Short mmCIF file of C-alpha atoms and ligand atoms in Angstrom, two decimals:
data_model
loop_
_atom_site.label_atom_id
_atom_site.label_comp_id
_atom_site.label_asym_id
_atom_site.label_seq_id
_atom_site.Cartn_x
_atom_site.Cartn_y
_atom_site.Cartn_z
CA MET A 24 31.37 2.78 0.34
CA SER A 25 31.89 4.01 3.90
CA THR A 26 30.41 1.93 6.66
CA VAL A 27 29.63 2.28 10.38
CA THR A 28 29.80 -0.42 13.02
CA LEU A 29 27.45 -0.44 15.98
CA THR A 30 26.28 -2.94 18.60
CA ILE A 31 22.62 -3.98 18.64
CA ASN A 32 21.44 -6.22 21.48
CA GLY A 33 25.07 -7.29 22.04
CA LYS A 34 25.64 -8.16 18.35
CA GLU A 35 28.18 -6.20 16.30
CA VAL A 36 26.57 -4.95 13.09
CA THR A 37 28.24 -3.15 10.15
CA VAL A 38 26.04 -1.18 7.75
CA PRO A 39 26.54 1.48 5.05
CA ALA A 40 26.85 5.02 6.46
CA GLY A 41 23.45 6.72 6.51
CA THR A 42 21.54 3.54 7.38
CA THR A 43 18.91 4.09 10.07
CA VAL A 44 19.06 2.19 13.36
CA LEU A 45 15.72 0.61 12.34
CA ASP A 46 17.10 -0.79 9.09
CA ALA A 47 20.33 -1.88 10.77
CA ALA A 48 18.36 -3.77 13.43
CA LEU A 49 15.90 -5.31 10.96
CA GLY A 50 18.80 -6.33 8.70
CA ALA A 51 20.49 -8.03 11.66
CA GLY A 52 17.34 -10.06 12.32
CA PHE A 53 15.88 -8.08 15.24
CA PHE A 54 12.19 -7.15 15.46
CA ILE A 55 11.11 -3.52 15.84
CA PRO A 56 7.41 -2.60 15.46
CA THR A 57 6.38 0.25 13.13
CA PHE A 58 3.15 1.97 12.19
CA CYS A 59 4.19 5.08 10.24
CA HIS A 60 7.39 3.75 8.66
CA ASP A 61 7.09 3.07 4.94
CA PRO A 62 10.21 1.66 3.22
CA ALA A 63 9.10 3.36 -0.02
CA ASN A 64 8.59 6.68 1.72
CA PRO A 65 10.89 6.75 4.81
CA GLY A 66 11.93 9.38 7.35
CA TYR A 67 8.69 10.38 9.09
CA GLY A 68 9.11 9.35 12.74
CA GLY A 69 5.56 10.13 13.83
CA CYS A 70 4.14 7.13 15.69
CA ARG A 71 7.21 6.47 17.88
CA ILE A 72 6.40 2.79 18.41
CA CYS A 73 9.90 2.04 17.03
CA VAL A 74 11.73 3.70 19.93
CA VAL A 75 14.99 2.07 21.11
CA GLU A 76 17.46 2.70 23.90
CA ILE A 77 20.83 4.10 22.84
CA LYS A 78 23.59 4.14 25.46
CA GLY A 79 24.35 7.71 26.52
CA ALA A 80 21.27 9.23 24.84
CA ARG A 81 19.02 11.42 27.00
CA ASN A 82 15.80 9.89 25.73
CA MET A 83 14.64 7.01 23.57
CA PRO A 84 14.75 8.05 19.89
CA ALA A 85 12.58 6.72 17.10
CA SER A 86 14.86 4.26 15.33
CA CYS A 87 13.35 4.99 11.88
CA VAL A 88 14.77 8.53 11.86
CA THR A 89 18.02 7.92 13.77
CA ALA A 90 21.15 7.25 11.74
CA ALA A 91 23.39 4.43 12.88
CA ALA A 92 26.79 5.68 14.06
CA ASN A 93 30.16 4.14 14.86
CA GLY A 94 30.33 2.80 18.42
CA MET A 95 26.58 3.18 19.05
CA VAL A 96 25.19 0.68 21.57
CA VAL A 97 21.51 -0.03 20.94
CA GLU A 98 18.92 -2.06 22.85
CA THR A 99 15.72 -2.83 20.97
CA ASP A 100 13.95 -4.91 23.62
CA SER A 101 15.00 -3.55 27.01
CA PRO A 102 12.36 -3.26 29.78
CA ALA A 103 12.23 0.53 29.26
CA VAL A 104 11.66 0.12 25.51
CA ILE A 105 8.90 -2.43 26.03
CA GLU A 106 7.24 -0.21 28.64
CA ALA A 107 7.29 2.74 26.23
CA ARG A 108 5.75 0.64 23.45
CA ARG A 109 3.06 -0.69 25.79
CA THR A 110 2.14 2.87 26.80
CA ILE A 111 1.86 3.94 23.15
CA LEU A 112 -0.39 0.96 22.41
CA GLU A 113 -2.53 1.63 25.49
CA LEU A 114 -3.05 5.21 24.36
CA MET A 115 -4.05 4.02 20.88
CA LEU A 116 -6.44 1.39 22.20
CA ALA A 117 -7.98 3.79 24.71
CA ASN A 118 -9.68 5.54 21.82
CA HIS A 119 -10.17 2.70 19.37
CA PRO A 120 -13.25 0.60 18.62
CA VAL A 121 -11.75 -2.80 19.35
CA ASP A 122 -14.07 -4.83 17.17
CA CYS A 123 -11.49 -7.24 15.81
CA MET A 124 -14.17 -9.98 15.68
CA THR A 125 -15.78 -8.34 12.65
CA CYS A 126 -13.03 -6.01 11.40
CA GLU A 127 -11.92 -6.61 7.80
CA LYS A 128 -8.30 -6.08 8.85
CA SER A 129 -8.23 -8.70 11.58
CA GLY A 130 -5.38 -11.11 10.90
CA GLU A 131 -3.13 -8.55 9.20
CA CYS A 132 -3.62 -5.54 11.50
CA LYS A 133 -0.48 -4.15 13.10
CA LEU A 134 -2.34 -2.77 16.11
CA GLN A 135 -3.84 -6.19 16.78
CA ASP A 136 -0.46 -7.91 16.29
CA TYR A 137 1.46 -5.55 18.55
CA ALA A 138 -1.20 -5.59 21.26
CA PHE A 139 -0.85 -9.38 21.29
CA ARG A 140 2.94 -9.26 21.24
CA TYR A 141 3.20 -6.79 24.11
CA ASP A 142 0.19 -8.15 26.03
CA VAL A 143 -1.83 -4.95 25.91
CA LYS A 144 -5.53 -5.76 26.27
CA SER A 145 -7.13 -2.35 26.49
CA ALA A 146 -6.88 0.78 28.54
CA ASP A 147 -9.35 3.41 29.57
CA PHE A 148 -7.95 6.84 30.26
CA GLY A 149 -11.47 8.30 30.45
CA GLY A 150 -12.55 11.31 28.44
CA GLU A 151 -14.11 11.78 25.04
CA LYS A 152 -14.18 9.02 22.39
CA LYS A 153 -13.98 9.38 18.63
CA ASP A 154 -17.31 8.91 16.89
CA TYR A 155 -16.90 9.61 13.20
CA PRO A 156 -19.40 8.45 10.58
CA GLN A 157 -18.00 5.86 8.18
CA ASP A 158 -17.31 7.06 4.66
CA GLN A 159 -18.66 4.57 2.11
CA SER A 160 -19.05 7.16 -0.62
CA ASN A 161 -16.26 5.75 -2.80
CA PRO A 162 -17.32 2.49 -4.49
CA TYR A 163 -13.93 0.86 -3.86
CA ILE A 164 -12.63 2.23 -0.56
CA SER A 165 -14.25 2.09 2.89
CA ARG A 166 -13.00 4.64 5.42
CA ASP A 167 -13.50 4.28 9.18
CA MET A 168 -11.56 7.06 10.85
CA ASN A 169 -12.49 5.74 14.30
CA LYS A 170 -9.86 3.05 13.67
CA CYS A 171 -7.21 5.43 12.33
CA VAL A 172 -3.99 5.59 14.37
CA LEU A 173 -2.88 8.81 12.61
CA CYS A 174 0.30 7.25 11.23
CA GLY A 175 0.08 9.50 8.15
CA LYS A 176 1.13 6.80 5.67
CA CYS A 177 -1.95 7.34 3.50
CA VAL A 178 -1.38 11.11 3.47
CA ARG A 179 2.27 10.80 2.42
CA THR A 180 1.51 8.08 -0.12
CA CYS A 181 -1.25 10.10 -1.77
CA GLU A 182 0.92 13.21 -1.89
CA GLN A 183 4.44 11.90 -2.49
CA VAL A 184 3.86 8.67 -4.41
CA GLU A 185 0.64 9.40 -6.27
CA ASP A 186 1.25 13.17 -6.55
CA ARG A 187 -2.45 13.76 -5.74
CA ALA A 188 -2.56 15.23 -2.18
CA VAL A 189 -6.26 14.37 -1.91
CA ILE A 190 -6.17 13.69 1.85
CA ASN A 191 -4.38 15.36 4.75
CA PHE A 192 -4.57 15.85 8.50
CA ALA A 193 -7.55 18.02 9.41
CA TYR A 194 -8.36 19.78 12.70
CA ARG A 195 -6.03 19.78 15.73
CA GLY A 196 -5.36 17.92 18.97
CA PHE A 197 -7.94 15.30 19.94
CA LYS A 198 -10.05 16.16 16.88
CA THR A 199 -7.20 15.45 14.43
CA LYS A 200 -8.32 13.16 11.63
CA VAL A 201 -7.36 12.30 8.08
CA ALA A 202 -9.78 13.76 5.56
CA PRO A 203 -10.08 15.25 2.07
CA ALA A 204 -10.20 19.06 1.84
CA LEU A 205 -13.06 20.65 3.82
CA ASP A 206 -13.66 17.28 5.48
CA ALA A 207 -15.61 16.19 2.41
CA SER A 208 -16.33 12.57 1.59
CA LEU A 209 -13.91 10.69 -0.67
CA ALA A 210 -16.49 10.75 -3.48
CA GLU A 211 -16.58 14.56 -3.33
CA SER A 212 -12.79 14.82 -3.50
CA ALA A 213 -10.28 14.53 -6.36
CA CYS A 214 -9.54 10.92 -5.40
CA VAL A 215 -8.84 8.70 -8.41
CA SER A 216 -9.49 5.45 -6.48
CA CYS A 217 -5.95 4.16 -6.99
CA SER A 218 -6.22 2.45 -3.57
CA ARG A 219 -2.56 3.07 -2.73
CA CYS A 220 -3.67 4.56 0.59
CA VAL A 221 -5.50 1.32 1.40
CA SER A 222 -2.43 -0.74 0.57
CA VAL A 223 -0.30 1.08 3.18
CA CYS A 224 -2.84 1.49 6.02
CA PRO A 225 -1.61 -0.64 8.95
CA VAL A 226 -5.05 -0.97 10.57
CA GLY A 227 -8.70 -1.30 9.59
CA ALA A 228 -9.24 2.42 8.90
CA LEU A 229 -8.98 1.95 5.12
CA THR A 230 -10.26 -1.25 3.57
CA TYR A 231 -11.41 -2.57 0.21
CA THR A 232 -15.18 -2.36 -0.12
CA SER A 233 -15.17 -5.26 -2.58
CA MET A 234 -13.90 -7.60 0.15
CA ALA A 235 -16.30 -6.51 2.89
CA GLY A 236 -17.87 -9.49 4.61
CA LYS A 237 -16.57 -11.99 2.04
CA ALA A 238 -13.67 -13.64 3.86
CA ARG A 239 -11.29 -13.51 6.79
CA VAL A 240 -7.74 -12.68 5.75
CA TRP A 241 -6.45 -16.15 6.59
CA GLU A 242 -9.01 -17.77 4.29
CA THR A 243 -7.74 -15.88 1.25
CA THR A 244 -4.91 -16.42 -1.20
CA ARG A 245 -3.19 -13.70 -3.22
CA GLU A 246 -1.76 -14.07 -6.67
CA GLU A 247 0.36 -11.37 -8.25
CA LYS A 248 -0.68 -10.47 -11.81
CA THR A 249 0.40 -7.98 -14.44
CA CYS A 250 -2.28 -5.78 -15.96
CA SER A 251 -2.56 -6.21 -19.72
CA TRP A 252 -4.74 -3.19 -20.49
CA CYS A 253 -1.85 -0.94 -21.49
CA GLU A 254 1.91 -1.04 -22.03
CA ALA A 255 2.72 0.14 -18.47
CA GLY A 256 2.22 -3.38 -17.15
CA CYS A 257 1.22 -2.47 -13.58
CA LEU A 258 1.22 -5.15 -10.91
CA PHE A 259 -1.77 -6.02 -8.76
CA ASP A 260 -3.01 -8.88 -6.59
CA VAL A 261 -5.98 -11.10 -7.31
CA VAL A 262 -7.51 -12.17 -3.98
CA SER A 263 -9.40 -15.47 -3.90
CA LYS A 264 -11.29 -17.55 -1.39
CA GLY A 265 -11.91 -21.21 -2.09
CA GLY A 266 -10.90 -20.76 -5.72
CA GLU A 267 -13.33 -17.87 -6.31
CA VAL A 268 -11.95 -14.40 -7.02
CA ILE A 269 -13.31 -11.91 -4.49
CA SER A 270 -11.21 -8.81 -5.14
CA VAL A 271 -8.44 -7.09 -7.06
CA THR A 272 -6.13 -5.06 -4.80
CA ALA A 273 -3.40 -2.49 -5.33
CA LYS A 274 0.28 -3.01 -4.55
CA ALA A 275 2.02 -1.03 -1.82
CA PRO A 276 4.29 1.70 -3.28
CA GLY A 277 7.45 -0.36 -2.72
CA ASP A 278 6.04 -3.36 -4.57
CA GLY A 279 5.34 -1.98 -7.99
CA ARG A 280 3.41 0.59 -10.00
CA PRO A 281 -0.20 1.33 -9.01
CA LEU A 282 -3.13 -0.16 -10.85
CA CYS A 283 -5.20 2.57 -12.51
CA LEU A 284 -8.98 2.52 -12.45
CA LYS A 285 -9.17 1.22 -16.01
CA GLY A 286 -6.95 -1.70 -15.10
CA ARG A 287 -8.81 -2.43 -11.88
CA LEU A 288 -12.26 -2.32 -13.40
CA GLY A 289 -11.11 -4.38 -16.33
CA MET A 290 -9.51 -6.95 -14.08
CA GLU A 291 -12.51 -7.17 -11.76
CA LEU A 292 -14.81 -7.69 -14.71
CA ARG A 293 -12.48 -10.19 -16.30
CA HIS A 294 -12.02 -12.19 -13.12
CA ASN A 295 -15.51 -11.95 -11.73
CA SER A 296 -17.85 -12.47 -14.60
CA GLN A 297 -18.32 -15.02 -17.31
CA PRO A 298 -18.99 -13.40 -20.68
CA PRO A 299 -22.75 -13.43 -21.26
CA ALA A 300 -24.02 -16.16 -23.54
CA PRO A 301 -25.05 -14.94 -27.02
CA MET A 302 -28.78 -14.80 -27.80
CA LEU A 303 -30.50 -15.55 -31.11
CA LYS A 304 -34.13 -14.99 -31.97
CA LYS A 305 -35.80 -18.32 -32.76
CA ASP A 306 -39.54 -18.62 -33.36
CA GLY A 307 -40.00 -15.04 -32.21
CA GLU A 308 -38.11 -15.46 -28.91
CA PHE A 309 -34.53 -14.83 -27.90
CA VAL A 310 -32.78 -18.00 -26.72
CA GLU A 311 -29.23 -18.66 -25.54
CA VAL A 312 -27.02 -20.30 -28.16
CA SER A 313 -23.39 -21.30 -28.45
CA TRP A 314 -20.81 -18.82 -29.74
CA THR A 315 -20.21 -20.97 -32.82
CA GLU A 316 -23.92 -20.88 -33.68
CA ALA A 317 -24.15 -17.15 -33.02
CA LEU A 318 -21.17 -16.50 -35.27
CA GLY A 319 -22.54 -18.77 -38.00
CA LEU A 320 -19.61 -21.17 -37.65
CA ASP A 321 -21.54 -24.38 -36.95
CA ASP A 322 -21.22 -25.56 -40.55
CA ILE A 323 -17.47 -25.00 -40.55
CA MET A 324 -17.10 -26.72 -37.18
CA ASP A 325 -19.09 -29.71 -38.50
CA LYS A 326 -16.76 -29.97 -41.52
CA LEU A 327 -13.73 -29.89 -39.23
CA LYS A 328 -14.97 -32.86 -37.18
S1 LIG B 698 -8.19 -1.97 13.17
FE1 LIG B 698 -7.06 -3.70 14.05
S2 LIG B 698 -7.23 -3.48 16.25
FE2 LIG B 698 -8.79 -2.18 15.32
S3 LIG B 698 -10.64 -3.43 15.24
FE3 LIG B 698 -9.58 -3.72 13.28
S4 LIG B 698 -8.29 -5.55 13.60
FE4 LIG B 698 -8.92 -4.82 15.62
S1 LIG B 699 -7.21 6.23 -3.50
FE1 LIG B 699 -5.33 7.19 -4.32
S2 LIG B 699 -5.97 9.27 -4.91
FE2 LIG B 699 -7.57 8.47 -3.54
S3 LIG B 699 -6.98 9.15 -1.49
FE3 LIG B 699 -6.10 7.10 -1.75
S4 LIG B 699 -4.00 7.45 -2.54
FE4 LIG B 699 -5.17 9.38 -2.81
S1 LIG B 700 -6.07 6.01 7.63
FE1 LIG B 700 -4.60 4.34 7.98
S2 LIG B 700 -2.75 4.98 6.86
FE2 LIG B 700 -4.04 6.80 7.08
S3 LIG B 700 -3.28 7.81 8.93
FE3 LIG B 700 -4.99 6.48 9.54
S4 LIG B 700 -4.04 4.54 10.14
FE4 LIG B 700 -2.50 5.71 8.98
#
């Protein structure tokens, strides 16, 4: 296997040829922020928050689409890099409803994390603001395109991982938004509710309806499970708060097969509801009885005692 050796923040790093500067830096323990980068679906380079300085380069390239090369000297945290990232964040926040206090994504939102890291509070460049209606038409997925940072991860995941191409960028310039064909609601589209798009969204634009208002992220625990409804054995997470299951969520594309609707519905029912007690008619009225009584097994159970 051929390798290349480069210097990142003064540290010599050797990686397989073809490795991106982003992966080389992350592998060497350096932090680089990303919005649009998806390890399961790489090579987009749209959000540009991952820019780095490369000695001799005319501008700052996006590290997620720049191949590491022999002798390259890279700075991931220089003053110029940090200034560029702050400007990108300011532009995002200038047209973003910063309602982290009530946002479902608060606590695991990349925009919130990076704004904190780079000390970007908010910015007002004037001009028009986005004011899209929320799409609650799908029973499982809530869409708030006012919070979308146009990273395109949901679009690429739906098209390239799920092979559905239900959503895409619509309109142009300031009006650009992610939407199903003809800007229809998700319920009117060919969406199969796999929720893969939700699993990759870095902000609160796509969230699970089942979790709305039930818990803050830091109050929840996640447990990985394998679906038992068919032989595919898809993985999913069961999300709980205080021991009570509040949702079943899909895995990101890099973390396993998707959970189909049958699996999700089955799991939500299985985890959320106790089987109803059987009823028997006694003296003209239905009353709850035990399963052994309903199945006529009481005599057998008595003999087994
Ligand atoms: S998407 Fe992120 S930054 Fe925006 S309101 Fe929600 S938590 Fe805050
Ligand atoms: S839920 Fe699945 S099919 Fe529907 S838009 Fe998202 S990725 Fe596409
Ligand atoms: S909805 Fe989320 S994943 Fe899709 S483009 Fe917007 S921010 Fe990115």
